[in-house]
XYZ file of C-alpha atoms in Angstrom:
526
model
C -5.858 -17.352 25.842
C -8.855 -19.215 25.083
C -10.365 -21.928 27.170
C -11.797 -24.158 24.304
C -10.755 -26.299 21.775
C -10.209 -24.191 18.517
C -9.085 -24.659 15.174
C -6.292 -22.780 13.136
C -6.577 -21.135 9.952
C -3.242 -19.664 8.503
C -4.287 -16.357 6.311
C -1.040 -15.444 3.972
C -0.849 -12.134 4.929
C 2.393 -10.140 5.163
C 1.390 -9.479 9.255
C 0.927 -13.265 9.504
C -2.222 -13.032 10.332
C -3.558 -16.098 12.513
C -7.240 -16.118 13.158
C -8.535 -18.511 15.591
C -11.880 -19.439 15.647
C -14.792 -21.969 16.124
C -14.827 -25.205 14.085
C -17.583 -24.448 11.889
C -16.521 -21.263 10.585
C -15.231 -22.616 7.760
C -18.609 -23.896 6.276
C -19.515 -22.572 3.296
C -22.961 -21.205 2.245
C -24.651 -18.486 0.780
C -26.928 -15.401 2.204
C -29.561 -16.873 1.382
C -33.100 -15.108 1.805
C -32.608 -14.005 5.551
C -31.806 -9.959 4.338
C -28.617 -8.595 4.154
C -25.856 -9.532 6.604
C -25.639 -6.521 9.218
C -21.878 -5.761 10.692
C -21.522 -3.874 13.242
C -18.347 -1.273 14.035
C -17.490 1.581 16.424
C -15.596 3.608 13.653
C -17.799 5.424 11.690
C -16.661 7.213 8.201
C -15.614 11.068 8.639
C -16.611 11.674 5.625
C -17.845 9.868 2.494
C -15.418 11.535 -0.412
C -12.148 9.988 -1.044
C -10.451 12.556 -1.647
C -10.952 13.589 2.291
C -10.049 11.253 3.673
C -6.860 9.278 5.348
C -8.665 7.586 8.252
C -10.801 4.946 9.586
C -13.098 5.885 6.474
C -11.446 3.503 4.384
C -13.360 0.888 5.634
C -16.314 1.643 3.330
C -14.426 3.165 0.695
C -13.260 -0.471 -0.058
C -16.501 -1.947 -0.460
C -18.038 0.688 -2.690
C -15.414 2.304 -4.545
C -12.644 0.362 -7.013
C -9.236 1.382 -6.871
C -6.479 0.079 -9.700
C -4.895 -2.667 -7.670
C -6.433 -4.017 -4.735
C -5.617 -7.117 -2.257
C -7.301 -10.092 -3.145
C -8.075 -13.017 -0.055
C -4.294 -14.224 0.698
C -2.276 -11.373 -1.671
C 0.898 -9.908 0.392
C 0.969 -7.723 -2.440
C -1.106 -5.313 -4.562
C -3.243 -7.509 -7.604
C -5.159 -5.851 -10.204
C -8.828 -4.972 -9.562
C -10.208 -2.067 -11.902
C -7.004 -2.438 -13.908
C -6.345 -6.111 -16.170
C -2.440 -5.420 -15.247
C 0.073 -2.907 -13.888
C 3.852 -2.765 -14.026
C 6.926 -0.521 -13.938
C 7.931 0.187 -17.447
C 11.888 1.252 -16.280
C 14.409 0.368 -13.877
C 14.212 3.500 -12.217
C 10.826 2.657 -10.723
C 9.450 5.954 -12.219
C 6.949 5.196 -14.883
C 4.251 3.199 -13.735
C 1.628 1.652 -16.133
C -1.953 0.597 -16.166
C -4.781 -0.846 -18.504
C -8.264 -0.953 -17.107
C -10.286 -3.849 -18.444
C -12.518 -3.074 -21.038
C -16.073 -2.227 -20.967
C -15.966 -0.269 -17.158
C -18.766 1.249 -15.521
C -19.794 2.658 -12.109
C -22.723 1.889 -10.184
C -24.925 4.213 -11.947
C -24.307 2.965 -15.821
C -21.506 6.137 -16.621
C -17.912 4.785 -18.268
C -15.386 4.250 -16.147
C -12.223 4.728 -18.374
C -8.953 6.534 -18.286
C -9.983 9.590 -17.903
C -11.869 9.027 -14.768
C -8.695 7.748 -12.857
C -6.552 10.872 -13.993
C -9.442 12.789 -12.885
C -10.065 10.764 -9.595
C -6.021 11.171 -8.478
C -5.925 15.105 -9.574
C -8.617 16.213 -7.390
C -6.817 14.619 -4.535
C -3.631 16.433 -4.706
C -5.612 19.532 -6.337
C -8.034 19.762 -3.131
C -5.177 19.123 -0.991
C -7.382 18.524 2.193
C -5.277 19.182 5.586
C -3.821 15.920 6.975
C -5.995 14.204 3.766
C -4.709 11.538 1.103
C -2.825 14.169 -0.342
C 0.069 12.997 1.191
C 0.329 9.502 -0.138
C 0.755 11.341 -3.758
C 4.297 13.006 -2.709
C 6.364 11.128 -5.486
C 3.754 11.783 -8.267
C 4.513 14.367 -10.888
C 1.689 13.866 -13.394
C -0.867 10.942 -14.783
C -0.585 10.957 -18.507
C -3.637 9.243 -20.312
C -3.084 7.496 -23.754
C -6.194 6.115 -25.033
C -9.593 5.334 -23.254
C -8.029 2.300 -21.483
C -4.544 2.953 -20.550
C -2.713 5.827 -18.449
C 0.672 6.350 -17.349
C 1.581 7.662 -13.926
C 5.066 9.482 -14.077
C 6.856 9.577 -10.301
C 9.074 12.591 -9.419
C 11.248 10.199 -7.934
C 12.170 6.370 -7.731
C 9.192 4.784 -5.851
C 8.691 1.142 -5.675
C 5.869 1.593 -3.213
C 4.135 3.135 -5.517
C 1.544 -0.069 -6.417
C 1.527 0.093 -2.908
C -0.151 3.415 -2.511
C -2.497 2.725 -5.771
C -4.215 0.010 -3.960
C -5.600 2.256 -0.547
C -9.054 3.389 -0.579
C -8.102 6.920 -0.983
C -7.394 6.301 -4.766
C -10.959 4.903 -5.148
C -12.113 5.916 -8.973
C -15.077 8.480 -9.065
C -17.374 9.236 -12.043
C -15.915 12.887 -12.550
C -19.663 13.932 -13.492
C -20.823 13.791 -9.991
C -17.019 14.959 -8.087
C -15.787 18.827 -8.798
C -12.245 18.679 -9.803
C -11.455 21.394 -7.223
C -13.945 20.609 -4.252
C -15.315 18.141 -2.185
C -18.813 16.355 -1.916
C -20.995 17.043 1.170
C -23.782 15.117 0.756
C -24.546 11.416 1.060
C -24.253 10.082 -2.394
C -21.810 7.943 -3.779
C -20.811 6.919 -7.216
C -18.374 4.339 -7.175
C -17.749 1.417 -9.135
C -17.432 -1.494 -6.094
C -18.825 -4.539 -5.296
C -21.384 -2.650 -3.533
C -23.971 0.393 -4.052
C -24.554 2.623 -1.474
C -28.047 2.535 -1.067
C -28.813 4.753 1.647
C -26.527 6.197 4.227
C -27.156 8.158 8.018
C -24.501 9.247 9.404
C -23.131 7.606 12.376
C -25.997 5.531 12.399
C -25.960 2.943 9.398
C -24.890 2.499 5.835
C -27.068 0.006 3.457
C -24.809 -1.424 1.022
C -26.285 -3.768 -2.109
C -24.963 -5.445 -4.722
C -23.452 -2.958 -8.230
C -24.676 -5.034 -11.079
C -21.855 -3.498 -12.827
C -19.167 -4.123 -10.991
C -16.248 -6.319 -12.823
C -13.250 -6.767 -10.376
C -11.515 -9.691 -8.127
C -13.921 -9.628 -5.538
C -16.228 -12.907 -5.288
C -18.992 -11.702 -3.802
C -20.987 -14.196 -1.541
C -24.128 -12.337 -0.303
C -26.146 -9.732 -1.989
C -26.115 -7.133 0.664
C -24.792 -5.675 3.582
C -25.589 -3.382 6.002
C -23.212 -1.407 8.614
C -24.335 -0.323 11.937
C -22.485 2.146 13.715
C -22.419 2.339 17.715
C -21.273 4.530 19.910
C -19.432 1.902 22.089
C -18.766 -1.682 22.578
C -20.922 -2.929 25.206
C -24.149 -1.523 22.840
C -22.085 -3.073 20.150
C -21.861 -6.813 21.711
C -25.516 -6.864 23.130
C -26.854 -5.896 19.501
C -24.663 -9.339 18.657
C -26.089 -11.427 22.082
C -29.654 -10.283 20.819
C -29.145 -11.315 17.236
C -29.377 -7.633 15.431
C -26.227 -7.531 14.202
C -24.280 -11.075 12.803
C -20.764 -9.327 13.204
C -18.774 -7.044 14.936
C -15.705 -5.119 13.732
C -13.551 -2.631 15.091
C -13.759 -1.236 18.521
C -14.593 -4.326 20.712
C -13.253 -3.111 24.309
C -10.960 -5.567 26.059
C -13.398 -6.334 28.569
C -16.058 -7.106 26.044
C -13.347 -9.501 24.004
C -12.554 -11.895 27.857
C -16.351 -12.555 27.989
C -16.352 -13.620 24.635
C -13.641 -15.625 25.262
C -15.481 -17.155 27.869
C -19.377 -17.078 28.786
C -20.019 -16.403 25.241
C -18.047 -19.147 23.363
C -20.473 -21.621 23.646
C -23.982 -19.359 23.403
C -23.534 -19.207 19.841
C -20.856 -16.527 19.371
C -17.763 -17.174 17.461
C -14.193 -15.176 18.467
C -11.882 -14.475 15.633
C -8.434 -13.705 17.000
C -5.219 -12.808 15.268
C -2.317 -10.749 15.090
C -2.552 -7.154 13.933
C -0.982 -4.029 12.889
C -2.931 -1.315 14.552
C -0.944 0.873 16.602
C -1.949 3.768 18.811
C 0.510 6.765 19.963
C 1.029 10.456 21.146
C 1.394 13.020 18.840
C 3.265 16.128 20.583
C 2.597 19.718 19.282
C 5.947 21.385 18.575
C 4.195 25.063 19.039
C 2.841 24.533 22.478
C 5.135 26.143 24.806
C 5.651 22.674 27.092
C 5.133 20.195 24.825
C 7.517 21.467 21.923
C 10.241 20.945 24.759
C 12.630 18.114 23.751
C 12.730 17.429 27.505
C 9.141 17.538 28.305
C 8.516 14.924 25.414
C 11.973 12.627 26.482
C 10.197 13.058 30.254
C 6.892 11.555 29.171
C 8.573 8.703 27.390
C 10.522 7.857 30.416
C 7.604 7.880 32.531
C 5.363 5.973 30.068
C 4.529 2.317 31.494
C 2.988 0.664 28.300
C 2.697 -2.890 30.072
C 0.492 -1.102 32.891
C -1.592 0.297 30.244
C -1.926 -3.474 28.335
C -2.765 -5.337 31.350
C -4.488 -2.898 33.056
C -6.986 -1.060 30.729
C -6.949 -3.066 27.764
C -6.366 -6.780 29.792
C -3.471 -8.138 27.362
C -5.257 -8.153 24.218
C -2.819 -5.801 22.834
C 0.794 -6.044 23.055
C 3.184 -3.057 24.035
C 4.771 -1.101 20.686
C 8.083 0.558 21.473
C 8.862 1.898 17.692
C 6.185 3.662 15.206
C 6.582 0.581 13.102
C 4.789 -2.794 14.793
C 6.241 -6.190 15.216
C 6.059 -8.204 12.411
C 7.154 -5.937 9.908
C 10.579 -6.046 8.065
C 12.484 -3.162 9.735
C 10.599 -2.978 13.289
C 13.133 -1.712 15.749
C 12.079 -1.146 19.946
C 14.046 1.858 19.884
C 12.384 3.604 22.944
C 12.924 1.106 25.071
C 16.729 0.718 23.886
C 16.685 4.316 25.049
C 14.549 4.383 27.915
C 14.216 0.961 29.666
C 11.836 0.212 32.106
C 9.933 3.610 33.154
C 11.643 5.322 36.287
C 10.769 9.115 37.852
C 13.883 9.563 38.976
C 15.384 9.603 35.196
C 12.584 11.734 33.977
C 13.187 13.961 36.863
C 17.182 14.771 35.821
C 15.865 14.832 32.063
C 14.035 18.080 33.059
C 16.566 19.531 35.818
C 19.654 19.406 33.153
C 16.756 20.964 30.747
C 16.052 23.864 33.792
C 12.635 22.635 34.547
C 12.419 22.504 38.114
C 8.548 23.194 38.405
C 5.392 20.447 37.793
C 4.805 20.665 34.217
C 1.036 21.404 33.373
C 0.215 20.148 29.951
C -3.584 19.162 28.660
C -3.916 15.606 27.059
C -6.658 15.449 24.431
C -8.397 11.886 22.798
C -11.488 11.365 21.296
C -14.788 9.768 22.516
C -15.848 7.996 19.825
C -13.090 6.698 17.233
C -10.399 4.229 19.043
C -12.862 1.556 21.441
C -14.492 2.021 24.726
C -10.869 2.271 26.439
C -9.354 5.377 24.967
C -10.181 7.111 28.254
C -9.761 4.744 30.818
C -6.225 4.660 29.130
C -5.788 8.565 29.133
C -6.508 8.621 32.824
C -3.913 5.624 33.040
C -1.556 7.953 31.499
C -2.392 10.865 33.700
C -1.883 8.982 36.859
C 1.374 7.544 35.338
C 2.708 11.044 34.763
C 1.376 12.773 37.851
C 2.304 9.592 39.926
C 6.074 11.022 39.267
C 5.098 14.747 40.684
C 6.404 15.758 37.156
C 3.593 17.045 35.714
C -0.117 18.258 36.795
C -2.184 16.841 33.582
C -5.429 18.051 32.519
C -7.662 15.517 30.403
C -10.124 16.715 27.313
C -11.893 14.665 24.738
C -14.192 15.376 21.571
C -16.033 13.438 19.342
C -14.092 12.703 16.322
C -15.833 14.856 13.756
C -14.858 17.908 16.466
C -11.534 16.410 17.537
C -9.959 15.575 13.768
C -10.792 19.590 13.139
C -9.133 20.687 16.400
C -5.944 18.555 15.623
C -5.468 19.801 12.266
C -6.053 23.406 13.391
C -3.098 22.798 15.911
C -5.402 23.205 18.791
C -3.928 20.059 21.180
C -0.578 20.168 23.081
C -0.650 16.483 22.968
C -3.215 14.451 21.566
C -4.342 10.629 20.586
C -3.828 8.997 17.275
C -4.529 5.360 15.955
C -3.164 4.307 12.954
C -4.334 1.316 10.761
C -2.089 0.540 7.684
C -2.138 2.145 4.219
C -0.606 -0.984 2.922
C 2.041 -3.315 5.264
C 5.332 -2.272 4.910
C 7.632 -0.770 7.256
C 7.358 2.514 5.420
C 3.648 3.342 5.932
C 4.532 3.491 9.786
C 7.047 6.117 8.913
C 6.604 8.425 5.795
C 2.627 9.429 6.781
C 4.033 11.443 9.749
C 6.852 13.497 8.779
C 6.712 16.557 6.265
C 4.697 19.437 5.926
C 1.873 17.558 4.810
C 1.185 14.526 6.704
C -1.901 12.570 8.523
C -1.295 13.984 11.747
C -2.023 17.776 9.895
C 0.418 18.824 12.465
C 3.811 19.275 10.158
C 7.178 17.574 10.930
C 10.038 18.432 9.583
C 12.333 15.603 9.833
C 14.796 16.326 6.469
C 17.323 12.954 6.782
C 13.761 11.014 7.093
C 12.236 12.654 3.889
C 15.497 13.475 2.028
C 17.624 10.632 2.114
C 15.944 7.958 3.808
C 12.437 6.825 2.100
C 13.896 7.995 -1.237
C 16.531 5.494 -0.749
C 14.383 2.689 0.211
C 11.829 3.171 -2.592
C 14.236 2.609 -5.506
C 14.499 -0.889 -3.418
C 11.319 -3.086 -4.944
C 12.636 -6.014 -2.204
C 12.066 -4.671 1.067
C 14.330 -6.918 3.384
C 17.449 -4.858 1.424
C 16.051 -1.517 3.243
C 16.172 -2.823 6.833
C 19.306 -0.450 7.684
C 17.107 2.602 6.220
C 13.938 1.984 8.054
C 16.178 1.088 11.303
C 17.835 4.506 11.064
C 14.504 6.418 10.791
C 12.482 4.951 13.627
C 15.833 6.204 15.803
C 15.165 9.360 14.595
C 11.823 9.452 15.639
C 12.956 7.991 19.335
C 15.662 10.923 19.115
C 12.709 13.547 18.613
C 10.463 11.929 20.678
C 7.356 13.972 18.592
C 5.614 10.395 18.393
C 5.448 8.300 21.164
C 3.952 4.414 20.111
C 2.211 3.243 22.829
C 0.135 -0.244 21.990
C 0.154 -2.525 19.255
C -3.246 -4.150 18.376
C -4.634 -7.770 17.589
C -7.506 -8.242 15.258
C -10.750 -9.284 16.921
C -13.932 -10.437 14.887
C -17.017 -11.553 16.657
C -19.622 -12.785 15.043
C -22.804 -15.084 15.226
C -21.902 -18.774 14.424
C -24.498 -18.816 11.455
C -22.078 -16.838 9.675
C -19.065 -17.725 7.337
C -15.765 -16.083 5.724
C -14.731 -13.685 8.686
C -11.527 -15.337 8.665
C -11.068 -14.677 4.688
C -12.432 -10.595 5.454
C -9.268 -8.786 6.476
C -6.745 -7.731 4.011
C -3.838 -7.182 4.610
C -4.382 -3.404 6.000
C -7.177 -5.397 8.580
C -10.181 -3.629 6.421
C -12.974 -5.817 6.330
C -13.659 -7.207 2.708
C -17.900 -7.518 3.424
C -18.247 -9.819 0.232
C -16.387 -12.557 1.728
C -19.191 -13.052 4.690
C -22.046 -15.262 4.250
C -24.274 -17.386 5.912
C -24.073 -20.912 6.482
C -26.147 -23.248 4.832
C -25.371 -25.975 7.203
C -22.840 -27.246 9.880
């Protein structure tokens, strides 16, 4: 894709994770005394309490909360971060086990001990926000604490992803002085125990982040602050980076913005980190509108649906077409919709709806946001409204809201059909799957789907090797074509661009793509 000479770096990752980028990335250096490093991201935090959130507000949570295991630079699997060591303590997978290390604090001097994780998991499930972390918590029964160090977390069920769910941001510990045990924090204070303090915070504007002296965990940290800029899109995004106030960019660079970087740019300074990803974006379907809670309305759509239009032609092939809910990559990914469906064709959509009695244009109202998925979420809805009304199946009405707006309306049940991304809990085939069926999921729109929840994720969690549940995860993702309540649409690459003074973006992403900010530094020389 590029039109340079590059070098490789291989980053162990269980996406294989290739990131391509200039030469001297790989220098190593310190901040130094130029201020903090400033990053710069479309995807601004819905909300600053943990306990709130299952969304793009991870990103922060990472680097200024702790959770119990964590992923360290290179880990496929969960490592110990405000825990010295975690295990199973039966072959059931039931009883999982923890010691923190000794002598833990947060930011602001309070213990961090035992007590503070029960307290920090309890509120989640006991606040039980709509379409929030709650969720992840399904197959826990009860945290048990023995002592100030160790705790014991008893599973209602067999669940070797377990560790797993333990290392996302939405388990980050909180000092249970400052966080109710039955409500949320609305304000902008934080009191964490990660590599960072929040310093100050406006919302969708910045976040200053600077080094917590107390912080004892895995993370190495290689400059002394950071501070995260938020923009509304990606061309204010890349000419903050052209004029030098920001260093790096993360999350939301439009496909448009990513070919000049790729070209004009890669030799004015600028630096273009490329490599695989597991971002995926899809169509959730409301099952209580009257049109789109028709099986053949929703088995139309899919048949109509031309994702390799959409890649070239919005988002110019830097993302790849997704055909399952789980990505490419993964152990398990099927392309069950296009087993089904093939190539897209109006003349098959138009008998799915005559055998169904629809003889009439369907009118249904597609909904995204504005400001959460990149500068091409609506050039892409209109794609998909000229797709569908390009088969005289359907007369479709476009609406968009910010996010803060749009996240309410979706969990209220407001949209017929409506936009979704979806970045990783942790990567396994599962997190693709279990987070959108069952009354309480991240969509906040429920889905029953009892074979899914029942049989087949409780089967493949007694599993601890994953490549033994292929069959499982295969059988699921064709019940998800079958209901057609999801439709995948895109899979995403990871893109970092970033000034070529500055180190370590290739060692930032974890294995969920959130951006570790302690690996980035400056250069102290080429």
């Amino acid at each position: 894709m590029f039109n340079r000479n590059r070098c490789l770096r291989q980053l162990a990752a269980a996406t294989s994770i290739t990131l391509v980028a200039g030469c001297g990335v790989l220098s190593s250096g310190s901040s130094g005394d130029k201020g903090p490093i400033v990053v710069g991201t479309t995807s601004a935090p819905s909300t600053l309490d943990p306990a709130a959130s299952w969304d793009g507000s991870w990103e922060l949570f990472r680097n200024i909360y702790q959770t119990l295991l964590s992923y360290p630079n290179g880990a496929v699997t969960p490592q110990p971060d405000a825990a010295k060591n975690c295990e199973f303590t039966d072959r059931s997978n039931r009883a999982y086990r923890c010691v923190l290390r000794p002598d833990m604090k947060f930011s602001d001097g309070d213990t961090l001990d035992a007590r503070a994780v029960k307290h920090s998991i309890d509120r989640i499930k006991k606040i039980g926000v709509r379409g929030g972390p709650a969720g992840l918590l399904g197959s826990l029964d009860r945290v048990q604490v023995l002592g100030d160090r160790e705790l014991v977390f008893h599973l209602n069920k067999p669940d070797a992803t377990f560790p797993f769910v333990l290392a996302t941001p939405a388990m980050s510990i909180v000092d249970p002085d400052d966080y109710p045990a039955d409500a949320l924090r609305t304000d902008d204070k934080v009191f964490g125990s990660g590599p960072y303090t929040l310093q100050s915070y406006e919302e969708g504007k910045k976040a200053e982040l600077v080094r917590n002296d107390h912080y004892d965990g895995f993370a190495q940290r290689k400059n002394d602050a950071v501070t995260i800029r938020y923009f509304p899109d990606s061309a204010q995004m890349v000419e903050a980076l052209r004029k030098k106030k920001i260093d790096v960019t993360y999350r939301g660079l439009a496909a448009s913005d990513i070919v000049e970087l790729q070209g004009r740019d890669s030799q004015k300074g600028i630096q273009l980190l490329e490599g695989a990803g597991t971002e995926i974006s899809y169509l959730v379907f409301n099952p209580k509108d009257p049109w789109a809670g028709k099986l053949a309305v929703r088995k139309a759509i899919a048949q109509l649906v031309d994702r390799p239009a959409i890649v070239h032609k919005v988002y110019k092939d830097t993302v790849d077409p997704l055909y399952s809910m789980v990505p490419a990559g993964l152990i398990g990914h099927s392309a069950g919709f296009f087993d089904d469906y093939g190539d897209p064709s109006s003349s098959k959509a138009r008998k799915i709806l005559l055998e169904a009695g629809i003889k009439e244009p369907v009118p249904l109202t597609l909904w995204y946001t504005t400001d959460r998925y990149g500068s091409e979420t609506a050039p892409e809805f209109r794609e998909l409204k000229s797709q569908l009304e390009g088969s005289g199946l359907f007369r479709v009405t476009l609406k968009s809201r910010p996010w803060k707006t749009y996240e309410a309306g979706y969990r209220k049940g407001e949209y017929p059909v409506f936009g979704r991304g979806w970045f990783p809990d942790f990567p396994d085939a599962e997190n693709f799957i279990a987070p959108f069926v069952g009354d309480q999921n991240a969509l906040g729109t429920p889905y029953q789907a009892p074979r899914i929840t029942n049989s087949l994720l409780p089967e493949s969690r007694r599993q601890s090797n994953r490549g033994a549940v292929v069959k499982e995860f295969e059988e699921a993702q064709q019940i998800l074509v079958d209901d057609a309540r999801l439709l995948p649409l895109w899979q995403g690459k990871q893109y970092v661009a970033a000034s070529e003074e500055i180190s370590g973006g290739e060692r930032a992403l974890d294995p969920s793509t959130i951006m570790a900010m302690w690996e980035l530094h400056r250069k102290t020389s080429w």
